[in-house]
PDB file of C-alpha atoms in Angstrom:
ATOM      1  CA  MET A  78    -102.636   3.360 -32.588  1.00 69.00           C
ATOM      2  CA  ILE A  79    -102.806   4.326 -36.233  1.00 81.00           C
ATOM      3  CA  GLY A  80     -99.521   3.632 -38.039  1.00 88.00           C
ATOM      4  CA  ARG A  81     -97.843   6.144 -40.338  1.00 90.00           C
ATOM      5  CA  PRO A  82     -99.025   4.543 -43.641  1.00 92.00           C
ATOM      6  CA  THR A  83    -102.645   4.625 -42.421  1.00 94.00           C
ATOM      7  CA  ALA A  84    -102.277   8.209 -41.202  1.00 94.00           C
ATOM      8  CA  VAL A  85    -100.883   9.323 -44.575  1.00 95.00           C
ATOM      9  CA  ALA A  86    -103.689   7.430 -46.332  1.00 96.00           C
ATOM     10  CA  LEU A  87    -106.234   9.325 -44.186  1.00 96.00           C
ATOM     11  CA  ILE A  88    -104.644  12.674 -45.132  1.00 97.00           C
ATOM     12  CA  ALA A  89    -104.729  11.683 -48.812  1.00 97.00           C
ATOM     13  CA  ALA A  90    -108.377  10.602 -48.500  1.00 97.00           C
ATOM     14  CA  GLY A  91    -109.172  13.945 -46.851  1.00 97.00           C
ATOM     15  CA  VAL A  92    -107.535  15.755 -49.774  1.00 98.00           C
ATOM     16  CA  VAL A  93    -109.535  13.758 -52.350  1.00 98.00           C
ATOM     17  CA  LEU A  94    -112.837  14.294 -50.493  1.00 98.00           C
ATOM     18  CA  THR A  95    -112.156  18.038 -50.144  1.00 98.00           C
ATOM     19  CA  ALA A  96    -111.126  18.327 -53.804  1.00 97.00           C
ATOM     20  CA  THR A  97    -114.421  16.670 -54.771  1.00 97.00           C
ATOM     21  CA  ALA A  98    -116.260  19.180 -52.559  1.00 97.00           C
ATOM     22  CA  MET A  99    -114.719  21.980 -54.612  1.00 96.00           C
ATOM     23  CA  VAL A 100    -116.741  21.037 -57.699  1.00 96.00           C
ATOM     24  CA  LEU A 101    -120.061  19.983 -56.133  1.00 97.00           C
ATOM     25  CA  PRO A 102    -122.850  22.343 -54.933  1.00 97.00           C
ATOM     26  CA  TRP A 103    -122.531  23.241 -51.225  1.00 97.00           C
ATOM     27  CA  TYR A 104    -126.104  24.321 -50.590  1.00 97.00           C
ATOM     28  CA  SER A 105    -129.064  25.702 -52.488  1.00 96.00           C
ATOM     29  CA  THR A 106    -132.381  27.413 -51.947  1.00 96.00           C
ATOM     30  CA  ALA A 107    -135.350  27.096 -54.290  1.00 96.00           C
ATOM     31  CA  TYR A 108    -137.959  29.864 -54.390  1.00 94.00           C
ATOM     32  CA  ALA A 109    -141.346  30.106 -56.139  1.00 92.00           C
ATOM     33  CA  GLY A 110    -141.167  30.717 -59.908  1.00 90.00           C
ATOM     34  CA  ASN A 111    -138.351  28.225 -60.579  1.00 93.00           C
ATOM     35  CA  ILE A 112    -135.805  30.587 -58.989  1.00 93.00           C
ATOM     36  CA  GLU A 113    -132.886  28.739 -57.458  1.00 94.00           C
ATOM     37  CA  VAL A 114    -129.780  30.031 -55.683  1.00 94.00           C
ATOM     38  CA  VAL A 115    -126.934  27.501 -55.829  1.00 95.00           C
ATOM     39  CA  VAL A 116    -123.791  28.115 -53.753  1.00 96.00           C
ATOM     40  CA  ARG A 117    -120.511  26.444 -54.759  1.00 96.00           C
ATOM     41  CA  ALA A 118    -116.867  26.814 -53.740  1.00 96.00           C
ATOM     42  CA  TRP A 119    -116.176  29.207 -56.616  1.00 95.00           C
ATOM     43  CA  GLY A 120    -119.305  31.318 -56.639  1.00 93.00           C
ATOM     44  CA  THR A 121    -123.052  31.572 -56.405  1.00 93.00           C
ATOM     45  CA  GLU A 122    -125.337  30.919 -59.333  1.00 92.00           C
ATOM     46  CA  VAL A 123    -128.853  32.361 -59.454  1.00 92.00           C
ATOM     47  CA  VAL A 124    -131.086  30.409 -61.832  1.00 92.00           C
ATOM     48  CA  ASN A 125    -133.943  32.502 -63.335  1.00 91.00           C
ATOM     49  CA  LYS A 126    -132.832  35.639 -61.471  1.00 89.00           C
ATOM     50  CA  PRO A 127    -135.775  38.102 -61.195  1.00 88.00           C
ATOM     51  CA  GLY A 128    -135.228  41.645 -62.500  1.00 84.00           C
ATOM     52  CA  ASP A 129    -135.920  43.316 -59.159  1.00 82.00           C
ATOM     53  CA  TRP A 130    -133.088  41.490 -57.324  1.00 82.00           C
ATOM     54  CA  PRO A 131    -130.027  43.531 -56.302  1.00 75.00           C
ATOM     55  CA  ALA A 132    -127.583  44.324 -59.101  1.00 69.00           C
ATOM     56  CA  GLY A 133    -124.366  42.951 -57.520  1.00 70.00           C
ATOM     57  CA  GLU A 134    -123.545  39.333 -56.830  1.00 76.00           C
ATOM     58  CA  LEU A 135    -123.162  37.878 -53.348  1.00 84.00           C
ATOM     59  CA  SER A 136    -120.765  35.259 -54.617  1.00 89.00           C
ATOM     60  CA  PRO A 137    -117.658  34.693 -52.461  1.00 92.00           C
ATOM     61  CA  TRP A 138    -114.794  32.400 -53.428  1.00 95.00           C
ATOM     62  CA  TYR A 139    -115.139  30.083 -50.454  1.00 96.00           C
ATOM     63  CA  GLY A 140    -112.807  27.712 -52.289  1.00 96.00           C
ATOM     64  CA  LEU A 141    -109.786  29.994 -51.906  1.00 97.00           C
ATOM     65  CA  PRO A 142    -109.009  29.431 -48.182  1.00 97.00           C
ATOM     66  CA  VAL A 143    -109.924  25.748 -48.599  1.00 97.00           C
ATOM     67  CA  ALA A 144    -107.475  25.423 -51.516  1.00 97.00           C
ATOM     68  CA  VAL A 145    -104.667  26.866 -49.357  1.00 97.00           C
ATOM     69  CA  ALA A 146    -105.493  24.359 -46.599  1.00 98.00           C
ATOM     70  CA  VAL A 147    -105.513  21.499 -49.121  1.00 97.00           C
ATOM     71  CA  ALA A 148    -102.092  22.575 -50.447  1.00 98.00           C
ATOM     72  CA  LEU A 149    -100.743  22.346 -46.876  1.00 97.00           C
ATOM     73  CA  LEU A 150    -102.367  18.914 -46.460  1.00 97.00           C
ATOM     74  CA  ILE A 151    -100.673  17.673 -49.623  1.00 97.00           C
ATOM     75  CA  ALA A 152     -97.322  18.997 -48.337  1.00 97.00           C
ATOM     76  CA  GLY A 153     -98.211  17.189 -45.097  1.00 94.00           C
ATOM     77  CA  ILE A 154     -97.762  13.826 -46.794  1.00 91.00           C
ATOM     78  CA  TRP A 155     -93.986  14.533 -46.534  1.00 91.00           C
ATOM     79  CA  VAL A 156     -93.798  17.201 -43.808  1.00 93.00           C
ATOM     80  CA  SER A 157     -95.985  16.208 -40.865  1.00 91.00           C
ATOM     81  CA  ARG A 158     -96.270  19.744 -39.436  1.00 94.00           C
ATOM     82  CA  ALA A 159     -97.750  21.028 -42.705  1.00 96.00           C
ATOM     83  CA  ALA A 160    -100.500  18.400 -42.356  1.00 96.00           C
ATOM     84  CA  LEU A 161    -101.388  19.722 -38.888  1.00 97.00           C
ATOM     85  CA  ALA A 162    -101.444  23.330 -40.134  1.00 97.00           C
ATOM     86  CA  GLY A 163    -103.563  22.389 -43.168  1.00 98.00           C
ATOM     87  CA  ALA A 164    -106.088  20.337 -41.211  1.00 98.00           C
ATOM     88  CA  ALA A 165    -106.440  22.958 -38.449  1.00 98.00           C
ATOM     89  CA  ALA A 166    -106.781  25.816 -40.966  1.00 98.00           C
ATOM     90  CA  GLN A 167    -109.392  23.862 -42.901  1.00 98.00           C
ATOM     91  CA  LEU A 168    -111.306  23.179 -39.673  1.00 98.00           C
ATOM     92  CA  GLY A 169    -111.289  26.914 -38.864  1.00 98.00           C
ATOM     93  CA  ALA A 170    -112.462  27.834 -42.378  1.00 98.00           C
ATOM     94  CA  VAL A 171    -115.206  25.179 -42.280  1.00 98.00           C
ATOM     95  CA  GLY A 172    -116.283  26.609 -38.893  1.00 98.00           C
ATOM     96  CA  ILE A 173    -117.014  29.967 -40.583  1.00 98.00           C
ATOM     97  CA  THR A 174    -118.817  28.132 -43.415  1.00 97.00           C
ATOM     98  CA  ALA A 175    -120.925  26.240 -40.848  1.00 97.00           C
ATOM     99  CA  VAL A 176    -122.182  29.388 -39.097  1.00 97.00           C
ATOM    100  CA  LEU A 177    -122.855  30.971 -42.521  1.00 97.00           C
ATOM    101  CA  VAL A 178    -124.913  27.962 -43.615  1.00 97.00           C
ATOM    102  CA  VAL A 179    -127.016  28.144 -40.423  1.00 97.00           C
ATOM    103  CA  SER A 180    -127.575  31.861 -41.084  1.00 96.00           C
ATOM    104  CA  GLU A 181    -128.401  31.348 -44.789  1.00 95.00           C
ATOM    105  CA  ARG A 182    -130.836  28.576 -43.921  1.00 96.00           C
ATOM    106  CA  GLY A 183    -132.582  30.935 -41.473  1.00 96.00           C
ATOM    107  CA  HIS A 184    -132.886  33.629 -44.149  1.00 94.00           C
ATOM    108  CA  ALA A 185    -134.085  31.119 -46.752  1.00 94.00           C
ATOM    109  CA  LEU A 186    -136.828  29.718 -44.527  1.00 94.00           C
ATOM    110  CA  GLU A 187    -137.892  33.243 -43.513  1.00 93.00           C
ATOM    111  CA  GLN A 188    -138.431  34.010 -47.215  1.00 91.00           C
ATOM    112  CA  GLN A 189    -140.365  30.787 -47.842  1.00 93.00           C
ATOM    113  CA  GLY A 190    -137.418  29.216 -49.648  1.00 95.00           C
ATOM    114  CA  ASP A 191    -136.763  25.495 -49.890  1.00 96.00           C
ATOM    115  CA  PHE A 192    -133.272  25.071 -48.418  1.00 97.00           C
ATOM    116  CA  ALA A 193    -131.132  22.008 -49.149  1.00 96.00           C
ATOM    117  CA  ILE A 194    -127.618  20.949 -48.177  1.00 97.00           C
ATOM    118  CA  GLY A 195    -125.573  19.778 -51.191  1.00 97.00           C
ATOM    119  CA  PHE A 196    -123.079  16.922 -51.490  1.00 97.00           C
ATOM    120  CA  GLY A 197    -120.208  19.429 -51.625  1.00 97.00           C
ATOM    121  CA  LEU A 198    -120.773  20.457 -48.018  1.00 97.00           C
ATOM    122  CA  VAL A 199    -121.084  16.820 -46.908  1.00 98.00           C
ATOM    123  CA  PHE A 200    -117.804  15.926 -48.673  1.00 98.00           C
ATOM    124  CA  LEU A 201    -116.137  19.028 -47.214  1.00 98.00           C
ATOM    125  CA  ALA A 202    -117.181  18.140 -43.654  1.00 98.00           C
ATOM    126  CA  ILE A 203    -116.129  14.464 -43.959  1.00 98.00           C
ATOM    127  CA  GLY A 204    -112.907  15.393 -45.797  1.00 98.00           C
ATOM    128  CA  THR A 205    -111.962  17.867 -43.049  1.00 98.00           C
ATOM    129  CA  LEU A 206    -112.536  15.337 -40.252  1.00 98.00           C
ATOM    130  CA  VAL A 207    -110.703  12.521 -42.087  1.00 98.00           C
ATOM    131  CA  ALA A 208    -107.723  14.789 -42.846  1.00 97.00           C
ATOM    132  CA  LEU A 209    -107.668  16.024 -39.239  1.00 97.00           C
ATOM    133  CA  THR A 210    -107.638  12.451 -37.917  1.00 96.00           C
ATOM    134  CA  GLY A 211    -104.734  11.607 -40.235  1.00 96.00           C
ATOM    135  CA  ALA A 212    -102.834  14.816 -39.396  1.00 96.00           C
ATOM    136  CA  ILE A 213    -103.106  14.191 -35.637  1.00 95.00           C
ATOM    137  CA  ALA A 214    -102.074  10.544 -36.063  1.00 94.00           C
ATOM    138  CA  VAL A 215     -98.980  11.593 -38.048  1.00 92.00           C
ATOM    139  CA  GLN A 216     -97.946  13.932 -35.194  1.00 89.00           C
ATOM    140  CA  ARG A 217     -98.188  11.139 -32.637  1.00 80.00           C
ATOM    141  CA  GLU A 218     -96.118   8.870 -34.813  1.00 67.00           C
ATOM    142  CA  ARG A 219     -93.294  11.436 -34.797  1.00 58.00           C
ATOM    143  CA  ALA A 220     -93.429  12.212 -31.070  1.00 50.00           C
TER     144      ALA A 220
ATOM    145  CA  MET B 122     -88.913  32.280 -23.691  1.00 85.00           C
ATOM    146  CA  ARG B 123     -91.696  30.354 -21.989  1.00 89.00           C
ATOM    147  CA  LEU B 124     -93.048  33.561 -20.432  1.00 92.00           C
ATOM    148  CA  LEU B 125     -92.796  35.505 -23.709  1.00 95.00           C
ATOM    149  CA  SER B 126     -94.516  32.747 -25.638  1.00 95.00           C
ATOM    150  CA  ALA B 127     -97.287  32.392 -23.019  1.00 96.00           C
ATOM    151  CA  GLY B 128     -97.762  36.171 -22.972  1.00 97.00           C
ATOM    152  CA  LEU B 129     -98.053  36.364 -26.767  1.00 97.00           C
ATOM    153  CA  LEU B 130    -100.476  33.408 -26.888  1.00 97.00           C
ATOM    154  CA  PHE B 131    -102.628  35.081 -24.216  1.00 97.00           C
ATOM    155  CA  LEU B 132    -102.514  38.374 -26.145  1.00 98.00           C
ATOM    156  CA  ALA B 133    -103.472  36.629 -29.406  1.00 98.00           C
ATOM    157  CA  ALA B 134    -106.416  34.806 -27.785  1.00 98.00           C
ATOM    158  CA  ALA B 135    -107.631  37.996 -26.045  1.00 98.00           C
ATOM    159  CA  ALA B 136    -107.348  39.972 -29.306  1.00 98.00           C
ATOM    160  CA  ALA B 137    -109.252  37.289 -31.251  1.00 98.00           C
ATOM    161  CA  VAL B 138    -112.102  37.279 -28.708  1.00 98.00           C
ATOM    162  CA  THR B 139    -112.174  41.103 -28.592  1.00 98.00           C
ATOM    163  CA  ALA B 140    -112.345  41.191 -32.407  1.00 98.00           C
ATOM    164  CA  THR B 141    -115.630  39.244 -32.364  1.00 98.00           C
ATOM    165  CA  PHE B 142    -117.290  42.140 -30.503  1.00 98.00           C
ATOM    166  CA  LEU B 143    -115.926  44.818 -32.852  1.00 98.00           C
ATOM    167  CA  PRO B 144    -117.399  45.615 -36.303  1.00 97.00           C
ATOM    168  CA  LEU B 145    -116.115  43.145 -38.918  1.00 98.00           C
ATOM    169  CA  SER B 146    -117.745  45.017 -41.784  1.00 97.00           C
ATOM    170  CA  GLU B 147    -119.649  48.298 -41.982  1.00 96.00           C
ATOM    171  CA  LEU B 148    -121.954  49.956 -44.471  1.00 94.00           C
ATOM    172  CA  LEU B 149    -122.965  53.592 -43.885  1.00 94.00           C
ATOM    173  CA  ILE B 150    -125.801  54.683 -46.127  1.00 92.00           C
ATOM    174  CA  ARG B 151    -128.277  57.592 -46.454  1.00 91.00           C
ATOM    175  CA  LEU B 152    -131.590  56.045 -47.494  1.00 87.00           C
ATOM    176  CA  THR B 153    -132.974  59.502 -48.436  1.00 86.00           C
ATOM    177  CA  PRO B 154    -130.830  62.652 -48.952  1.00 84.00           C
ATOM    178  CA  ASP B 155    -132.289  64.517 -45.951  1.00 84.00           C
ATOM    179  CA  GLN B 156    -131.890  61.610 -43.495  1.00 85.00           C
ATOM    180  CA  PRO B 157    -128.890  60.852 -41.278  1.00 88.00           C
ATOM    181  CA  GLN B 158    -126.744  57.855 -42.247  1.00 90.00           C
ATOM    182  CA  THR B 159    -127.923  54.400 -41.221  1.00 92.00           C
ATOM    183  CA  ALA B 160    -125.204  51.924 -40.198  1.00 94.00           C
ATOM    184  CA  TYR B 161    -125.275  48.295 -41.319  1.00 94.00           C
ATOM    185  CA  VAL B 162    -122.815  46.575 -39.013  1.00 96.00           C
ATOM    186  CA  THR B 163    -121.715  42.928 -38.796  1.00 97.00           C
ATOM    187  CA  THR B 164    -119.904  41.698 -35.680  1.00 97.00           C
ATOM    188  CA  GLY B 165    -119.088  38.175 -34.562  1.00 97.00           C
ATOM    189  CA  TRP B 166    -122.376  37.984 -32.718  1.00 97.00           C
ATOM    190  CA  SER B 167    -124.905  40.097 -34.613  1.00 96.00           C
ATOM    191  CA  THR B 168    -125.823  41.807 -37.861  1.00 96.00           C
ATOM    192  CA  ARG B 169    -127.669  45.100 -37.404  1.00 95.00           C
ATOM    193  CA  PHE B 170    -129.221  47.575 -39.788  1.00 92.00           C
ATOM    194  CA  GLY B 171    -129.796  50.720 -37.756  1.00 90.00           C
ATOM    195  CA  ALA B 172    -131.740  49.584 -34.695  1.00 89.00           C
ATOM    196  CA  THR B 173    -132.968  46.378 -36.362  1.00 93.00           C
ATOM    197  CA  GLU B 174    -131.134  43.156 -35.591  1.00 94.00           C
ATOM    198  CA  ASP B 175    -131.094  40.348 -38.155  1.00 94.00           C
ATOM    199  CA  GLU B 176    -132.286  37.369 -36.126  1.00 94.00           C
ATOM    200  CA  HIS B 177    -130.541  34.963 -38.525  1.00 95.00           C
ATOM    201  CA  GLY B 178    -127.248  36.849 -38.553  1.00 95.00           C
ATOM    202  CA  PRO B 179    -124.217  34.516 -38.763  1.00 96.00           C
ATOM    203  CA  LEU B 180    -122.427  33.835 -35.448  1.00 97.00           C
ATOM    204  CA  PHE B 181    -118.838  34.209 -36.699  1.00 98.00           C
ATOM    205  CA  GLY B 182    -117.779  34.561 -33.061  1.00 98.00           C
ATOM    206  CA  ILE B 183    -118.223  30.825 -32.366  1.00 98.00           C
ATOM    207  CA  PRO B 184    -115.376  29.450 -34.558  1.00 98.00           C
ATOM    208  CA  ALA B 185    -113.210  32.491 -33.677  1.00 98.00           C
ATOM    209  CA  VAL B 186    -113.581  31.846 -29.935  1.00 98.00           C
ATOM    210  CA  ALA B 187    -112.996  28.097 -30.440  1.00 98.00           C
ATOM    211  CA  ALA B 188    -109.696  28.879 -32.209  1.00 98.00           C
ATOM    212  CA  ALA B 189    -108.793  31.353 -29.442  1.00 98.00           C
ATOM    213  CA  VAL B 190    -109.334  28.621 -26.831  1.00 98.00           C
ATOM    214  CA  ALA B 191    -106.971  26.298 -28.760  1.00 98.00           C
ATOM    215  CA  VAL B 192    -104.372  29.104 -28.856  1.00 97.00           C
ATOM    216  CA  LEU B 193    -104.664  29.487 -25.057  1.00 97.00           C
ATOM    217  CA  VAL B 194    -104.334  25.745 -24.419  1.00 97.00           C
ATOM    218  CA  GLY B 195    -101.211  25.996 -26.589  1.00 96.00           C
ATOM    219  CA  VAL B 196     -99.396  27.651 -23.679  1.00 94.00           C
ATOM    220  CA  ARG B 197     -98.827  24.082 -22.460  1.00 93.00           C
ATOM    221  CA  TRP B 198     -98.160  22.234 -25.758  1.00 94.00           C
ATOM    222  CA  TRP B 199     -96.357  23.560 -28.832  1.00 94.00           C
ATOM    223  CA  LYS B 200     -98.397  21.465 -31.268  1.00 95.00           C
ATOM    224  CA  VAL B 201    -101.685  22.748 -29.841  1.00 96.00           C
ATOM    225  CA  ALA B 202    -100.435  26.348 -30.136  1.00 97.00           C
ATOM    226  CA  PHE B 203     -99.440  25.664 -33.759  1.00 97.00           C
ATOM    227  CA  ALA B 204    -102.795  24.051 -34.580  1.00 97.00           C
ATOM    228  CA  GLY B 205    -104.647  26.864 -32.776  1.00 98.00           C
ATOM    229  CA  ALA B 206    -102.777  29.534 -34.747  1.00 98.00           C
ATOM    230  CA  ALA B 207    -103.536  27.654 -37.989  1.00 98.00           C
ATOM    231  CA  ALA B 208    -107.225  27.351 -37.048  1.00 98.00           C
ATOM    232  CA  LEU B 209    -107.311  31.091 -36.325  1.00 98.00           C
ATOM    233  CA  ALA B 210    -105.754  31.690 -39.752  1.00 98.00           C
ATOM    234  CA  GLY B 211    -108.444  29.499 -41.355  1.00 98.00           C
ATOM    235  CA  VAL B 212    -111.212  31.403 -39.550  1.00 98.00           C
ATOM    236  CA  THR B 213    -109.686  34.748 -40.545  1.00 98.00           C
ATOM    237  CA  GLY B 214    -109.094  33.689 -44.162  1.00 98.00           C
ATOM    238  CA  MET B 215    -112.626  32.389 -44.756  1.00 98.00           C
ATOM    239  CA  LEU B 216    -114.166  35.407 -43.001  1.00 98.00           C
ATOM    240  CA  PHE B 217    -112.039  37.773 -45.105  1.00 98.00           C
ATOM    241  CA  VAL B 218    -113.062  36.086 -48.355  1.00 97.00           C
ATOM    242  CA  TYR B 219    -116.750  36.173 -47.388  1.00 97.00           C
ATOM    243  CA  LEU B 220    -116.761  39.794 -46.175  1.00 97.00           C
ATOM    244  CA  LEU B 221    -114.714  41.062 -49.146  1.00 96.00           C
ATOM    245  CA  ASN B 222    -117.483  39.887 -51.451  1.00 95.00           C
ATOM    246  CA  ALA B 223    -120.305  40.998 -49.112  1.00 94.00           C
ATOM    247  CA  ILE B 224    -118.824  44.525 -48.933  1.00 95.00           C
ATOM    248  CA  SER B 225    -118.588  44.839 -52.723  1.00 93.00           C
ATOM    249  CA  PHE B 226    -122.156  43.473 -52.969  1.00 91.00           C
ATOM    250  CA  HIS B 227    -123.375  46.135 -50.522  1.00 90.00           C
ATOM    251  CA  ARG B 228    -121.613  48.843 -52.515  1.00 89.00           C
ATOM    252  CA  GLN B 229    -122.838  47.718 -55.949  1.00 87.00           C
ATOM    253  CA  GLY B 230    -126.384  47.063 -54.739  1.00 84.00           C
ATOM    254  CA  ASN B 231    -126.838  50.443 -53.018  1.00 87.00           C
ATOM    255  CA  ILE B 232    -124.670  52.911 -54.939  1.00 87.00           C
ATOM    256  CA  THR B 233    -127.748  54.206 -56.816  1.00 85.00           C
ATOM    257  CA  ILE B 234    -129.560  54.880 -53.515  1.00 87.00           C
ATOM    258  CA  ASP B 235    -126.645  56.860 -52.022  1.00 89.00           C
ATOM    259  CA  PRO B 236    -123.584  57.588 -54.196  1.00 88.00           C
ATOM    260  CA  GLY B 237    -121.768  58.765 -51.045  1.00 89.00           C
ATOM    261  CA  LEU B 238    -122.180  55.490 -49.141  1.00 91.00           C
ATOM    262  CA  GLU B 239    -119.249  54.026 -47.256  1.00 93.00           C
ATOM    263  CA  ALA B 240    -118.702  50.265 -47.210  1.00 94.00           C
ATOM    264  CA  GLY B 241    -115.651  48.464 -45.874  1.00 96.00           C
ATOM    265  CA  PHE B 242    -114.038  46.257 -43.262  1.00 97.00           C
ATOM    266  CA  GLY B 243    -114.423  47.212 -39.605  1.00 97.00           C
ATOM    267  CA  ASN B 244    -111.669  47.271 -37.011  1.00 97.00           C
ATOM    268  CA  GLY B 245    -112.596  43.774 -35.825  1.00 97.00           C
ATOM    269  CA  MET B 246    -111.213  42.308 -39.068  1.00 98.00           C
ATOM    270  CA  TRP B 247    -107.833  44.029 -38.598  1.00 98.00           C
ATOM    271  CA  VAL B 248    -107.664  42.960 -34.946  1.00 98.00           C
ATOM    272  CA  LEU B 249    -108.414  39.369 -35.988  1.00 98.00           C
ATOM    273  CA  ILE B 250    -105.611  39.433 -38.591  1.00 98.00           C
ATOM    274  CA  ALA B 251    -103.240  40.911 -35.972  1.00 98.00           C
ATOM    275  CA  ALA B 252    -104.251  38.164 -33.513  1.00 98.00           C
ATOM    276  CA  THR B 253    -103.355  35.510 -36.114  1.00 98.00           C
ATOM    277  CA  ILE B 254     -99.917  37.046 -36.705  1.00 98.00           C
ATOM    278  CA  VAL B 255     -99.234  37.344 -32.945  1.00 98.00           C
ATOM    279  CA  ALA B 256    -100.307  33.702 -32.453  1.00 98.00           C
ATOM    280  CA  PHE B 257     -97.790  32.514 -35.079  1.00 97.00           C
ATOM    281  CA  GLY B 258     -95.151  34.724 -33.470  1.00 97.00           C
ATOM    282  CA  ALA B 259     -95.801  32.996 -30.146  1.00 96.00           C
ATOM    283  CA  VAL B 260     -95.464  29.597 -31.850  1.00 96.00           C
ATOM    284  CA  VAL B 261     -92.027  30.585 -33.206  1.00 95.00           C
ATOM    285  CA  VAL B 262     -90.683  31.471 -29.735  1.00 94.00           C
ATOM    286  CA  HIS B 263     -92.493  28.587 -27.964  1.00 90.00           C
ATOM    287  CA  PRO B 264     -89.902  26.635 -25.930  1.00 85.00           C
ATOM    288  CA  ASP B 265     -91.306  23.173 -26.815  1.00 78.00           C
ATOM    289  CA  ASP B 266     -90.313  23.760 -30.437  1.00 57.00           C
TER     290      ASP B 266
END
């Protein structure tokens, strides 16, 4: 069994990993002509955007639901139920991100793009699993 | 209270699964003035433009159904119901944030083609939000609390 100090340390580590994910690129696609589309938690950046691309920006704030989950995780250091809510909510949000990444990769490859996963997504995935492990361990400790 | 809680959890899970088959976002656009409107519809399992299906469309239904399963298992354990409701909230929140931007992108990118276009959330999004609220309601009245 994981003791309470270890469980809390896992939640804290999950928070730090997720916070790091918020500033790193999540995924990117490079196209011919030095065009690159970089997706981050707080928006999408198109490097060398061609003139004939659509006017608007497909640039969601993926970081917003993640930030709410992280706030719950931080509260979870003192209130164990908040940790469970935060970890589960983050898992659900990352689930949507995962199916979006699969879809975006499919579109990128279809258009001869060079798709790459960024460190942000790796940190997000590991941070979510670490926090979830800690959150579940904290529940068991209380039961 | 056990029966009420179980009933609400079942309702929430059923609503969440139903929502994946309903339109999550819709764009109705006339590509030329004399043509009928073409519908661009995203559900949990497909993205279609008219009769054409995007073969790489995102499968939002997978995490939604996974959260619904957790909500159902929660009939037995309070903590699982709580985690399931939270997971459903995470799914709904991330989907909302993504679609909100995608809808405004559709509008901005196509307004010159058809100034009368309609772009917005579909009923599936509202059903999914309702499912999340019902799931938390069930958690509140769950007897293991």
